Coordinates of C-alpha atoms and ligand atoms in Angstrom, one line a residue:
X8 CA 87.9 117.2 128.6
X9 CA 85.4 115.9 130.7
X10 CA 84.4 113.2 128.0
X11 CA 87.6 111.7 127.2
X12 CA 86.8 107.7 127.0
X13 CA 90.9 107.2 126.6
X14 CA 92.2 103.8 127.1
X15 CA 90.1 102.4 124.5
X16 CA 88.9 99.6 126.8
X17 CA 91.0 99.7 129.4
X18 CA 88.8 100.2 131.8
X19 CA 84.7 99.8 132.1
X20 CA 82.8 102.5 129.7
X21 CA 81.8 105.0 132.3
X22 CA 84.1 104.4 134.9
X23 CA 86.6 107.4 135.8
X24 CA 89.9 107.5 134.1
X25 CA 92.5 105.5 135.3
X26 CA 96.1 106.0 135.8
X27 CA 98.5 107.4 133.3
X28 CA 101.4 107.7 135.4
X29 CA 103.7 104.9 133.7
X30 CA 104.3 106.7 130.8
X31 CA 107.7 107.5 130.7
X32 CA 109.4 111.0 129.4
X33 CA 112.3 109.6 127.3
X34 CA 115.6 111.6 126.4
X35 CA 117.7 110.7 123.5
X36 CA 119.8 107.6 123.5
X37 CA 123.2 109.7 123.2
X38 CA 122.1 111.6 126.1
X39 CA 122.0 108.5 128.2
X40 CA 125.6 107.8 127.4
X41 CA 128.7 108.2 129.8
X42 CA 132.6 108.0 128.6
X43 CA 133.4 104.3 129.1
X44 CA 130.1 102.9 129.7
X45 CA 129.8 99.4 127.6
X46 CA 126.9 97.4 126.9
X47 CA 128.4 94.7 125.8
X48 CA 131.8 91.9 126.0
X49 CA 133.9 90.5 123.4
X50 CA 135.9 87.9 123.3
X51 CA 139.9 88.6 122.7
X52 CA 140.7 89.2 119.6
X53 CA 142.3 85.7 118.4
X54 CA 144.1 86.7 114.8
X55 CA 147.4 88.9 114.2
X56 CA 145.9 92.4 115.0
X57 CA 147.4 94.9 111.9
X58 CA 146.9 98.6 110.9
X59 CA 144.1 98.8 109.1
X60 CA 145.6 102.2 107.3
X61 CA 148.0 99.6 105.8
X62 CA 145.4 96.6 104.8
X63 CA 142.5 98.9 103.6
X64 CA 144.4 102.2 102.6
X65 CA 144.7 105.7 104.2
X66 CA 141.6 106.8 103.1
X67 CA 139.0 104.3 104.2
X68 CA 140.1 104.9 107.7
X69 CA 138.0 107.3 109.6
X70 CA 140.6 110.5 111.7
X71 CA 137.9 110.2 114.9
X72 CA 135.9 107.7 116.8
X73 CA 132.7 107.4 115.7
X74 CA 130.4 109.2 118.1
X75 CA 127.9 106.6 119.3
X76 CA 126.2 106.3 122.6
X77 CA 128.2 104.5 125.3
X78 CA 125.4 103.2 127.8
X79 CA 125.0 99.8 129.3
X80 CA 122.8 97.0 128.4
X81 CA 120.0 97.7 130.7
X82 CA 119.9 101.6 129.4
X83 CA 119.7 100.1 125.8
X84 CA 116.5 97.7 126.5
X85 CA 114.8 100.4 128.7
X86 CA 115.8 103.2 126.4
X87 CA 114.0 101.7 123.5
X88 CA 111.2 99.2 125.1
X89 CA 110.0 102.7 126.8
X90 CA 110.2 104.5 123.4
X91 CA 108.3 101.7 121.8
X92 CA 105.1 102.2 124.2
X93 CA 104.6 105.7 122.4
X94 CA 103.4 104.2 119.7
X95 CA 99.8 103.5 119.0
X96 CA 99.4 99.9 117.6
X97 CA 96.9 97.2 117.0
X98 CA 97.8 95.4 120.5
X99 CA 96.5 98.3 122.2
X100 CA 93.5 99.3 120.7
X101 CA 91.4 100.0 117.8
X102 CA 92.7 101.5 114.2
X103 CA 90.6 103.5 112.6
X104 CA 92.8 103.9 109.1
X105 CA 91.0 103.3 105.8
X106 CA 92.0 101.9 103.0
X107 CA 94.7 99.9 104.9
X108 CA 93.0 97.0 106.3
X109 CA 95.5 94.4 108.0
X110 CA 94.8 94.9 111.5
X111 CA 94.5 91.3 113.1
X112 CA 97.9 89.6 113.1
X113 CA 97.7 86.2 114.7
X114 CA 100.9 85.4 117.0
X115 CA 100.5 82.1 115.4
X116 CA 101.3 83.1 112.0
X117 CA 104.2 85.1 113.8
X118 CA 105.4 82.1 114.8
X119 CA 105.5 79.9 112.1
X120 CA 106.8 82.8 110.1
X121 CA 109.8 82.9 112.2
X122 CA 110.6 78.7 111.8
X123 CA 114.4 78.6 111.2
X124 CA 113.7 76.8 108.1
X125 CA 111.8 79.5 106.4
X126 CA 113.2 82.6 108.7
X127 CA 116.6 81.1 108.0
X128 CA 117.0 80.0 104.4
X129 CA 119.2 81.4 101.7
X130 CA 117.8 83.0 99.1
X131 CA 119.9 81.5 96.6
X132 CA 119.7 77.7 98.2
X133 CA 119.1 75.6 95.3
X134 CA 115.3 74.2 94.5
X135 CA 116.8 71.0 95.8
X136 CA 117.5 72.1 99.2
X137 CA 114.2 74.3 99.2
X138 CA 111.8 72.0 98.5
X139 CA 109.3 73.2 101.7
X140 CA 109.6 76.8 101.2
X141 CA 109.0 76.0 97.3
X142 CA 105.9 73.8 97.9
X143 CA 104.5 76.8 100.3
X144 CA 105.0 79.5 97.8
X145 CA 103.2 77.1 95.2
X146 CA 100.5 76.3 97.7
X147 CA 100.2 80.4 98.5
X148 CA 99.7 81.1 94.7
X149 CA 97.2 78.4 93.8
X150 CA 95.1 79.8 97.3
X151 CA 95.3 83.3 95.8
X152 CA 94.6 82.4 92.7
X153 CA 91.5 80.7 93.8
X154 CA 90.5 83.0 96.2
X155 CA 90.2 85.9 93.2
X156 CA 89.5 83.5 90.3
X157 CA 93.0 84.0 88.8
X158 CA 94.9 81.5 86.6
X159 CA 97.7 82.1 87.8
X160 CA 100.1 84.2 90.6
X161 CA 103.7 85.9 90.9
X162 CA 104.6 86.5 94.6
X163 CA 108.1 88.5 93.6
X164 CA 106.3 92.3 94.1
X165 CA 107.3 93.7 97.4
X166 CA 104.1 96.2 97.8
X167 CA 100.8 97.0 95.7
X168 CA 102.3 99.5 94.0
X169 CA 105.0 97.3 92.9
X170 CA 102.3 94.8 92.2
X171 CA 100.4 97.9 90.3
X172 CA 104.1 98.3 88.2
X173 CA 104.6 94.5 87.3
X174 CA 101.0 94.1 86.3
X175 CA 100.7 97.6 84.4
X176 CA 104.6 95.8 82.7
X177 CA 102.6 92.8 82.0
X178 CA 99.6 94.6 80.0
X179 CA 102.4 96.8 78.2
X180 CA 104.2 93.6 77.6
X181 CA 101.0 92.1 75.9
X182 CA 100.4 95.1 73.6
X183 CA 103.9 94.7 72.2
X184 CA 103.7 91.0 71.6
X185 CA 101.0 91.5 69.1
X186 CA 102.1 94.6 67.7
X187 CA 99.0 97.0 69.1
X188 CA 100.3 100.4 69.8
X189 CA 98.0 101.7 72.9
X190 CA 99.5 104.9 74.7
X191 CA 96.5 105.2 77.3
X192 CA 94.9 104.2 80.6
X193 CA 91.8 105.1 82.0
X194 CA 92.1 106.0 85.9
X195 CA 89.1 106.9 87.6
X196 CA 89.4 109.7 89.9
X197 CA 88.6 107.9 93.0
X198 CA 91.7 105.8 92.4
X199 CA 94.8 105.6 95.0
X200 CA 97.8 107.6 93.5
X201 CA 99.8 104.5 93.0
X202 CA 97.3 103.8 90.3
X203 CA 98.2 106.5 87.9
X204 CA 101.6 106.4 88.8
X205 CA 102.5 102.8 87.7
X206 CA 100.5 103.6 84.6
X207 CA 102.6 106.8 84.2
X208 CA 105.9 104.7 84.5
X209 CA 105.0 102.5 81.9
X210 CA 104.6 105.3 79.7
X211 CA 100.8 105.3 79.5
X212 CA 99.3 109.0 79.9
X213 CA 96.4 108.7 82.2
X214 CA 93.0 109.7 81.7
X215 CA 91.0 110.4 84.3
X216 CA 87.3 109.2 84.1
X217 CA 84.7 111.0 86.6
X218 CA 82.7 109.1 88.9
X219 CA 78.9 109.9 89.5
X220 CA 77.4 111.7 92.5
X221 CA 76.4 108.1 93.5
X222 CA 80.2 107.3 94.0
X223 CA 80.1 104.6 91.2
X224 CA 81.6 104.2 87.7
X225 CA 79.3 104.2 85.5
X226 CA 79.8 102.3 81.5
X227 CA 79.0 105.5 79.9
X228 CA 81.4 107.6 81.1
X229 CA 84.1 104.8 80.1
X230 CA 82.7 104.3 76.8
X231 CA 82.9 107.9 76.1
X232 CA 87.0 107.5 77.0
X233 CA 87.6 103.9 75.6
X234 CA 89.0 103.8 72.3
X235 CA 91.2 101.2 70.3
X236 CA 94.7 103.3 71.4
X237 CA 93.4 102.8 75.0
X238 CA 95.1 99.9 77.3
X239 CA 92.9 99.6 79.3
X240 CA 90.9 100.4 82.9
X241 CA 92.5 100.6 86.3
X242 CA 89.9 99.7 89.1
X243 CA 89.4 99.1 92.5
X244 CA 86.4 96.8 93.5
X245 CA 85.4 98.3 96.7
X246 CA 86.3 101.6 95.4
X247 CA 88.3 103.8 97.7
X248 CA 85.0 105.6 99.0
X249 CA 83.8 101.9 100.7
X250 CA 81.6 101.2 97.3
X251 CA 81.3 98.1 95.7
X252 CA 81.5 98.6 91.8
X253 CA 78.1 97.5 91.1
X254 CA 78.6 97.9 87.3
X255 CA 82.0 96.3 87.0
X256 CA 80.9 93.4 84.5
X257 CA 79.2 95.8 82.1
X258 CA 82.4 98.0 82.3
X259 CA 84.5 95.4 81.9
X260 CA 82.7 94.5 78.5
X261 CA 83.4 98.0 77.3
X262 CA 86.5 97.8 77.7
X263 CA 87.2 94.2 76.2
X264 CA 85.0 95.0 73.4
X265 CA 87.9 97.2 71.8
X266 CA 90.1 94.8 73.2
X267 CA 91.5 96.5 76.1
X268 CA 92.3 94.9 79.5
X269 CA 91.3 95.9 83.0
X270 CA 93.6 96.2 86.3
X271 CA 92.2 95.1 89.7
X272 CA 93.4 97.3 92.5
X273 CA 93.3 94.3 95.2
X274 CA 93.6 96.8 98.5
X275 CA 90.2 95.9 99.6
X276 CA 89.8 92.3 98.7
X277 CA 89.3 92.0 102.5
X278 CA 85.2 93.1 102.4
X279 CA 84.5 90.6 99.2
X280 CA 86.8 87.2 100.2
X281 CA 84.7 84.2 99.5
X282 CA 81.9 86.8 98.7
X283 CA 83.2 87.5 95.0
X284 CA 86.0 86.9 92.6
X285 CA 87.8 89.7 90.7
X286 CA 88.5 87.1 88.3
X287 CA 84.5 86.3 87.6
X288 CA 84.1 90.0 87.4
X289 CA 86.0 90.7 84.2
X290 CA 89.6 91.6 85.9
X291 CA 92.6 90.3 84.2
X292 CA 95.4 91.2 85.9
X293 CA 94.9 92.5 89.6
X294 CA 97.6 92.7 92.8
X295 CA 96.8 91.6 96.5
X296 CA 98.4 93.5 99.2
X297 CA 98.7 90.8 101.7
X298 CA 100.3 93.3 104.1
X299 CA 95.8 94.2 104.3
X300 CA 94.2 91.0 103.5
X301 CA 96.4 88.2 104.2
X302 CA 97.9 88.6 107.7
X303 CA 101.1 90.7 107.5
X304 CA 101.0 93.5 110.1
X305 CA 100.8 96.5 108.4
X306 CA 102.7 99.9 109.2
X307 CA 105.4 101.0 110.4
X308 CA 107.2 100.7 107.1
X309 CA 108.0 96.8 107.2
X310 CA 108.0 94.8 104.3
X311 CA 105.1 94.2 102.9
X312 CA 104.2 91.9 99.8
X313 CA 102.2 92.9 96.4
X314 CA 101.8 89.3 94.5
X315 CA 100.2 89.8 91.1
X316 CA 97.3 87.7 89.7
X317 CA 96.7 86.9 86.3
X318 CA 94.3 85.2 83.4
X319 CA 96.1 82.8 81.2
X320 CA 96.2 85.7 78.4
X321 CA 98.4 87.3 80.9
X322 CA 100.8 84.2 82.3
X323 CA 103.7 84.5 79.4
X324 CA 104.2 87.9 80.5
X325 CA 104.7 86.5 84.1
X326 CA 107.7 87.3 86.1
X327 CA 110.1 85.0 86.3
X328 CA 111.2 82.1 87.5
X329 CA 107.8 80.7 88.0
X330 CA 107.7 78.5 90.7
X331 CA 106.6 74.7 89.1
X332 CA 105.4 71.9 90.5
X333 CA 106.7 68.4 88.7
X334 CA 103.3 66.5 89.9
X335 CA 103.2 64.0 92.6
X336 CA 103.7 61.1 90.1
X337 CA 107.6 62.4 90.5
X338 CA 107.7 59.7 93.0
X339 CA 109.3 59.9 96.6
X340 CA 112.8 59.4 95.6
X341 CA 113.0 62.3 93.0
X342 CA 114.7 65.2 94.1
X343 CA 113.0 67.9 93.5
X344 CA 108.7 67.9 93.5
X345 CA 109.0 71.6 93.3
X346 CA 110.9 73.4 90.7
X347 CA 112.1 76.9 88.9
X348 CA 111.0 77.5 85.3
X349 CA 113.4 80.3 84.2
X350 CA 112.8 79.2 80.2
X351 CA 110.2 82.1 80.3
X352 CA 110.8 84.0 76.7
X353 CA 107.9 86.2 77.2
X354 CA 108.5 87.5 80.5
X355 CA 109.0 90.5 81.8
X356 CA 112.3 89.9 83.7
X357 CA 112.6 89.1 87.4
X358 CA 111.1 92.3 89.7
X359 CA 112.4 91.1 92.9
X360 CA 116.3 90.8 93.8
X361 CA 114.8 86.5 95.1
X362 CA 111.4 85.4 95.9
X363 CA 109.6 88.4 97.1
X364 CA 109.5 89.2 101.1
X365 CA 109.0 85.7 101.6
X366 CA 108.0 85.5 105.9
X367 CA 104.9 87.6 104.8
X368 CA 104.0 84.1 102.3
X369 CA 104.2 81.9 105.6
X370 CA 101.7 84.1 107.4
X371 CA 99.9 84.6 105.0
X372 CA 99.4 80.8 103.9
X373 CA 99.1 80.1 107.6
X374 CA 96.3 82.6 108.0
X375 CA 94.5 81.2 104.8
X376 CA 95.0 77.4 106.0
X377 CA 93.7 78.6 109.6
X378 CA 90.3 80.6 108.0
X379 CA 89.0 78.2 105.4
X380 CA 86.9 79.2 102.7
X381 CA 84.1 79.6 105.6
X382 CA 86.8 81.6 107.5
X383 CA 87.3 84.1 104.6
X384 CA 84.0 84.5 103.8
X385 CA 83.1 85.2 107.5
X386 CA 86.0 88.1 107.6
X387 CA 84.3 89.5 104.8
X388 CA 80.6 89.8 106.0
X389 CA 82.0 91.3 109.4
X390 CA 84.6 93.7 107.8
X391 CA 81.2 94.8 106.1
X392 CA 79.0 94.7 109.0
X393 CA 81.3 96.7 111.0
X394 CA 81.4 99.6 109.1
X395 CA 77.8 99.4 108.5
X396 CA 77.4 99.6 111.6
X397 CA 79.6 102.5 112.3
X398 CA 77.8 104.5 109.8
X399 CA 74.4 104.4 110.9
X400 CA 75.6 105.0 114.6
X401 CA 77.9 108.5 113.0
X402 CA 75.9 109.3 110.1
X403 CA 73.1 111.2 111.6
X404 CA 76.0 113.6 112.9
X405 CA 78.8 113.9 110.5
X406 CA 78.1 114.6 106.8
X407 CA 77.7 111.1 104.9
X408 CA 78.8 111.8 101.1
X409 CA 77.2 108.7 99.7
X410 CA 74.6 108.1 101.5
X411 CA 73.8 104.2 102.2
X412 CA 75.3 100.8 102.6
X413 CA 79.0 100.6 102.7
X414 CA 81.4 97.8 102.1
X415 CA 84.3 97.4 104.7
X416 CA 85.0 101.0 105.2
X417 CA 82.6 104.4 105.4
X418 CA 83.3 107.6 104.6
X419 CA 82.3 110.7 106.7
X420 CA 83.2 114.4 106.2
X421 CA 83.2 117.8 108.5
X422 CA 81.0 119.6 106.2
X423 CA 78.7 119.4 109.7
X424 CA 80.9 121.0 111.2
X425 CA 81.6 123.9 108.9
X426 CA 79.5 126.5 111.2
X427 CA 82.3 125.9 114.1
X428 CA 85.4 126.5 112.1
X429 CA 86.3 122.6 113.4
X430 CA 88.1 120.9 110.2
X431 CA 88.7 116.7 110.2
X432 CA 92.0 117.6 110.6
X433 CA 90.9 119.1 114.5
X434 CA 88.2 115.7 114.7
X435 CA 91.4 113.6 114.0
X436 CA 93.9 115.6 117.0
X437 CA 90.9 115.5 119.2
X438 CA 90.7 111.8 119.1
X439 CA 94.1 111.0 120.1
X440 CA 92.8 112.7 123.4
X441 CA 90.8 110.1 123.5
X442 CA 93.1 107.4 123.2
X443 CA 92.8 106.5 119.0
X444 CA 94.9 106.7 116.6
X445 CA 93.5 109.2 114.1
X446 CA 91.6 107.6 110.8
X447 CA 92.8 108.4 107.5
X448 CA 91.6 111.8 106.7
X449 CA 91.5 114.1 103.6
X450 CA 91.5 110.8 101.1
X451 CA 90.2 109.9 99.0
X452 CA 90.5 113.5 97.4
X453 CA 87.2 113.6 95.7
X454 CA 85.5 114.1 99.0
X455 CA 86.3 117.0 101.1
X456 CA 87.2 117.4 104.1
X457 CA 87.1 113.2 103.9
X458 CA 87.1 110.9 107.3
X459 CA 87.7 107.4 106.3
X460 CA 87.2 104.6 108.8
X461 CA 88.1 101.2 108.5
X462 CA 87.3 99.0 111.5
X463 CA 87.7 95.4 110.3
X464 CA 86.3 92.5 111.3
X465 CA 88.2 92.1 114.4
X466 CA 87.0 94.9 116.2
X467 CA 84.1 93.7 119.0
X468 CA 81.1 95.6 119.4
X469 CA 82.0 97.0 122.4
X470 CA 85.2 98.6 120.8
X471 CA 83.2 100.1 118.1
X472 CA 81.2 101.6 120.4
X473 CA 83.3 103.1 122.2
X474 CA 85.1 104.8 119.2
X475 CA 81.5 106.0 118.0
X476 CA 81.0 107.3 121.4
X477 CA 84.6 109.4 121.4
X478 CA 83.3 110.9 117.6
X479 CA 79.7 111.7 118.9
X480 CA 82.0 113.4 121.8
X481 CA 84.3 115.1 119.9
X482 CA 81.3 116.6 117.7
X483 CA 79.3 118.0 120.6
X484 CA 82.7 119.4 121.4
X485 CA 83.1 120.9 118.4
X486 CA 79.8 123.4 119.1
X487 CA 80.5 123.6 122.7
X488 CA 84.0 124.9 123.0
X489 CA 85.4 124.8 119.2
X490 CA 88.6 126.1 120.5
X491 CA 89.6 123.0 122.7
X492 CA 89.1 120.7 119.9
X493 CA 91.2 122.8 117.3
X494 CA 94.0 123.3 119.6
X495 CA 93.8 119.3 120.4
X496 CA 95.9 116.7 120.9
X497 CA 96.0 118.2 124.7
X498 CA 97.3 114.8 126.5
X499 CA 100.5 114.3 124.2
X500 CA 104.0 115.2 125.0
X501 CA 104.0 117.4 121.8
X502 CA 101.3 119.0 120.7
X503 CA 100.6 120.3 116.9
X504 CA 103.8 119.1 114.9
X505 CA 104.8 121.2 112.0
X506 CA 104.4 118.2 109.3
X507 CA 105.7 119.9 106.7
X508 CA 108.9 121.2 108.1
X509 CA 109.0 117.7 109.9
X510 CA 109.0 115.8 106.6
X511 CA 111.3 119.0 104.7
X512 CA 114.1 119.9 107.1
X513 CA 113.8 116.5 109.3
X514 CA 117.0 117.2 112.1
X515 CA 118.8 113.7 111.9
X516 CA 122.1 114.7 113.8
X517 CA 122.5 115.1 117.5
X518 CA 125.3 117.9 118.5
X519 CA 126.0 117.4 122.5
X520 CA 125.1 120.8 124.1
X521 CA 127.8 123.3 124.3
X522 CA 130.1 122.6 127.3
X523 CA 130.0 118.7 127.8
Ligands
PLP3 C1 97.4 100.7 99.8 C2 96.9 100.9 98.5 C3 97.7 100.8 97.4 C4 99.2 100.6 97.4 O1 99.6 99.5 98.1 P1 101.0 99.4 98.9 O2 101.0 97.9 99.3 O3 100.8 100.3 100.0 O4 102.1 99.7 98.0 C5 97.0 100.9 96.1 N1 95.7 101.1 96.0 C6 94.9 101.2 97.1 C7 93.5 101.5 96.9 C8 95.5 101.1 98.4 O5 94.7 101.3 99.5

């Protein structure tokens, strides 16, 4: 262990390691809790008090308490403010994951988000009363649409894959209004597993198309699969190996020739913002995960948002209401500049209970207004450089499965590493030792043994380097003392969880110990 870096930056590289003695062991929260103990004081009750047997019925009432913790206020903050420093996250240190992006999530965008007259509104306030929220959501889908040279945007999907589902609705939607009967849709096999799945869910069978050994699609192998009972393409410009789809426009004109229609997996938009347009590379319908692109913090299982883009051949089939503007000529004194079009015969239907997960619009809008197209454009080009960079540093010690430039993420694999019986799954533990939160690992599925690193644009130098230096580490480990690295994480309170048994037989009820 004598080259853990930990602390990513905590400390100067080089200098000794440096306390870890305020991390705090943490026992349950009914385990801190005593007979009587309150956290909390109500007011008397002010109205007629009555049996709720009698008001509700015998059978909604509950024959015990209800066993919750009884611990005072200060146990309940501590309890859970030291449980939440057991989590890595992007306001400690770097995060490697891949094909995930968001890591940089300005306060300020917090902030606004959480204005009482966005955080606050009812969903069903009438357009009259929602005039700023409306004229943001309009704003937010003209920026997006512009940003991927779309004609026009829905913000309703809560994810990509729901974005994937209304988009892959839209295309089926299209087919039936002029009476084409297509039962197909072309995947390659790079492709995320949402991809096939909304296609699957709309009833298309999927047909996988290979990529080449270069990591690209290539026209030929979709010509061979492209045929007039074909929907269409789903494709993800970068792919989900890092590569930018250099042949997308020829592609695109296979599959438009027999009048099919491609899908644009938006996940990486992030390494070609003000660099290149979906829209100008044949695309017709594509979502953007704005939860990776556009500001929302991403993890932990919070709401996300998956708007869909599409070309005008597309916009009937839109989602509805569609958010319209009545033009500025509607004077000062009219009431409403910003309206809902529900007179939408073509649509498919509304996909989101109200707007969509509408605080992830203000941060997003707010981190578009803040960039500028200069802004954008500069995330890009570092997002690319980044990973660049990581590459050449790693890629003369851990296998490189497409060899040369990268877009915003790079893809390594332990096939180096195969004479020491260390896995990526052991490179991944090991690096929590030193202080990261493992990359993705083992996707995308065409590569073995797959390492995928995203650093972002946000990540300094400095950082980068030291995450390089904990890999180059971690590999001279590997030869060293294999065993240390395959019995890793060594610094965590637990060591190997059994993930399977975890995720099968999860234990979600707490029994007091015999005796108390
Ligand atoms: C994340 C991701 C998706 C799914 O998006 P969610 O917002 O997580 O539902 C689809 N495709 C790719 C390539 C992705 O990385």
């Amino acid at each position: 262990m004598s080259e853990r870096q930990g602390n990513q930056g905590g400390r100067p590289v080089g200098a000794p390691n440096v306390a870890r003695g305020f991390s705090y062991d943490e026992p349950l929260i009914f385990e801190h809790s005593r007979p009587g103990r309150v956290g909390f004081s109500l007011a008397d009750c002010d109205v007629p008090e009555v049996d709720p047997a009698e008001v509700l019925g015998a059978a909604a009432v509950r024959e015990d308490a209800l066993t919750l913790p009884e611990v005072s206020e200060v146990e309940v903050m501590r309890h859970f403010t030291r449980l939440s420093t057991w989590n890595a996250a992007v306001d400690f240190g770097l995060y490697p994951l891949g094909s995930c992006t968001m890591k940089y999530n300005p306060r300020v965008n917090e902030r606004v988000a959480a204005l009482p007259g966005f955080a606050q509104a009812h969903p069903l306030q009438p357009p009259a009363l929602s005039q700023g929220f409306l004229e943001l959501a309009w704003r937010l889908e003209r920026g997006l649409a512009e940003v991927s040279g779309m004609d026009a945007v829905s913000l309703q999907p809560a994810a990509g894959a729901q974005g994937e589902l209304v988009g892959m609705m839209m295309i089926r939607a299209y087919f039936a209004d002029r009476g084409e009967v297509r039962t197909k849709v072309l995947v390659p096999d790079s492709a995320h597993g949402t991809n096939p799945a909304s296609a699957a869910l709309n009833a298309y069978e999927v047909v996988t198309v290979l990529t080449g050994d270069d990591g690209l699609l290539h026209p030929d192998e979709v010509e061979k699969a492209m045929a007039p009972d074909v929907a269409g393409l789903m494709l993800t410009n970068p792919n989900t190996l890092g590569l930018f789809e250099t042949r997308i426009a020829e592609i695109a004109d296979v599959v438009h020739r027999q009048g099919g229609l491609i899908y644009g997996d938006g996940a990486n938009l992030n390494a070609i913002l003000g660099v290149a347009r979906p829209g100008d590379l044949g695309i017709d319908v594509m979502h953007f995960n704005l939860h990776k692109t556009f500001s929302t913090p991403h993890g932990g299982g919070g709401p996300g948002a998956g708007p869909v883009g599409v070309k005008a051949l597309l916009e009937p089939y839109l989602p509805r209401p569609v958010i319209t503007r009545n033009g500025d000529d509607a004077g000062a004194d009219a009431d409403e500049i910003g309206g809902l079009d529900f007179e939408r015969p073509k649509s498919i239907g509304r996909v989101h209970g109200n707007f969509g997960n509408v605080g992830m619009f203000v941060r997003a809008w707010a981190y578009l207004r803040a960039l500028g197209p200069e802004g954008l454009r500069r995330c890009a080009e570092m997002a690319v450089l980044n990973a660049n960079y990581l590459l050449a540093r790693l890629g003369d010690t851990f296998f490189v499965p497409y060899p040369g430039r990268v877009m915003h993420e790079c893809i390594l694999s332990d096939r180096h590493l195969a004479d020491t019986g260390v896995t990526t799954l052991d490179v991944a533990k090991r690096l929590i030792d030193h202080g990261y939160h493992p990359p993705t690992i083992y996707f995308p599925l065409v590569v073995e043994g797959a390492i995928m690193i995203e650093p972002t644009e946000s990540e300094p130098k400095e950082g980068l380097d030291r995450f390089i230096e904990a890999l180059l580490a971690i590999e001279r480990e590997a030869h060293a003392d294999p065993e240390t690295v395959k019995t890793a994480p060594h610094t965590t309170r637990h060591n190997r969880l059994d993930e399977t048994r975890a995720a099968r037989k999860p234990v979600l009820r707490w029994e007091p110990p015999e005796g108390e």
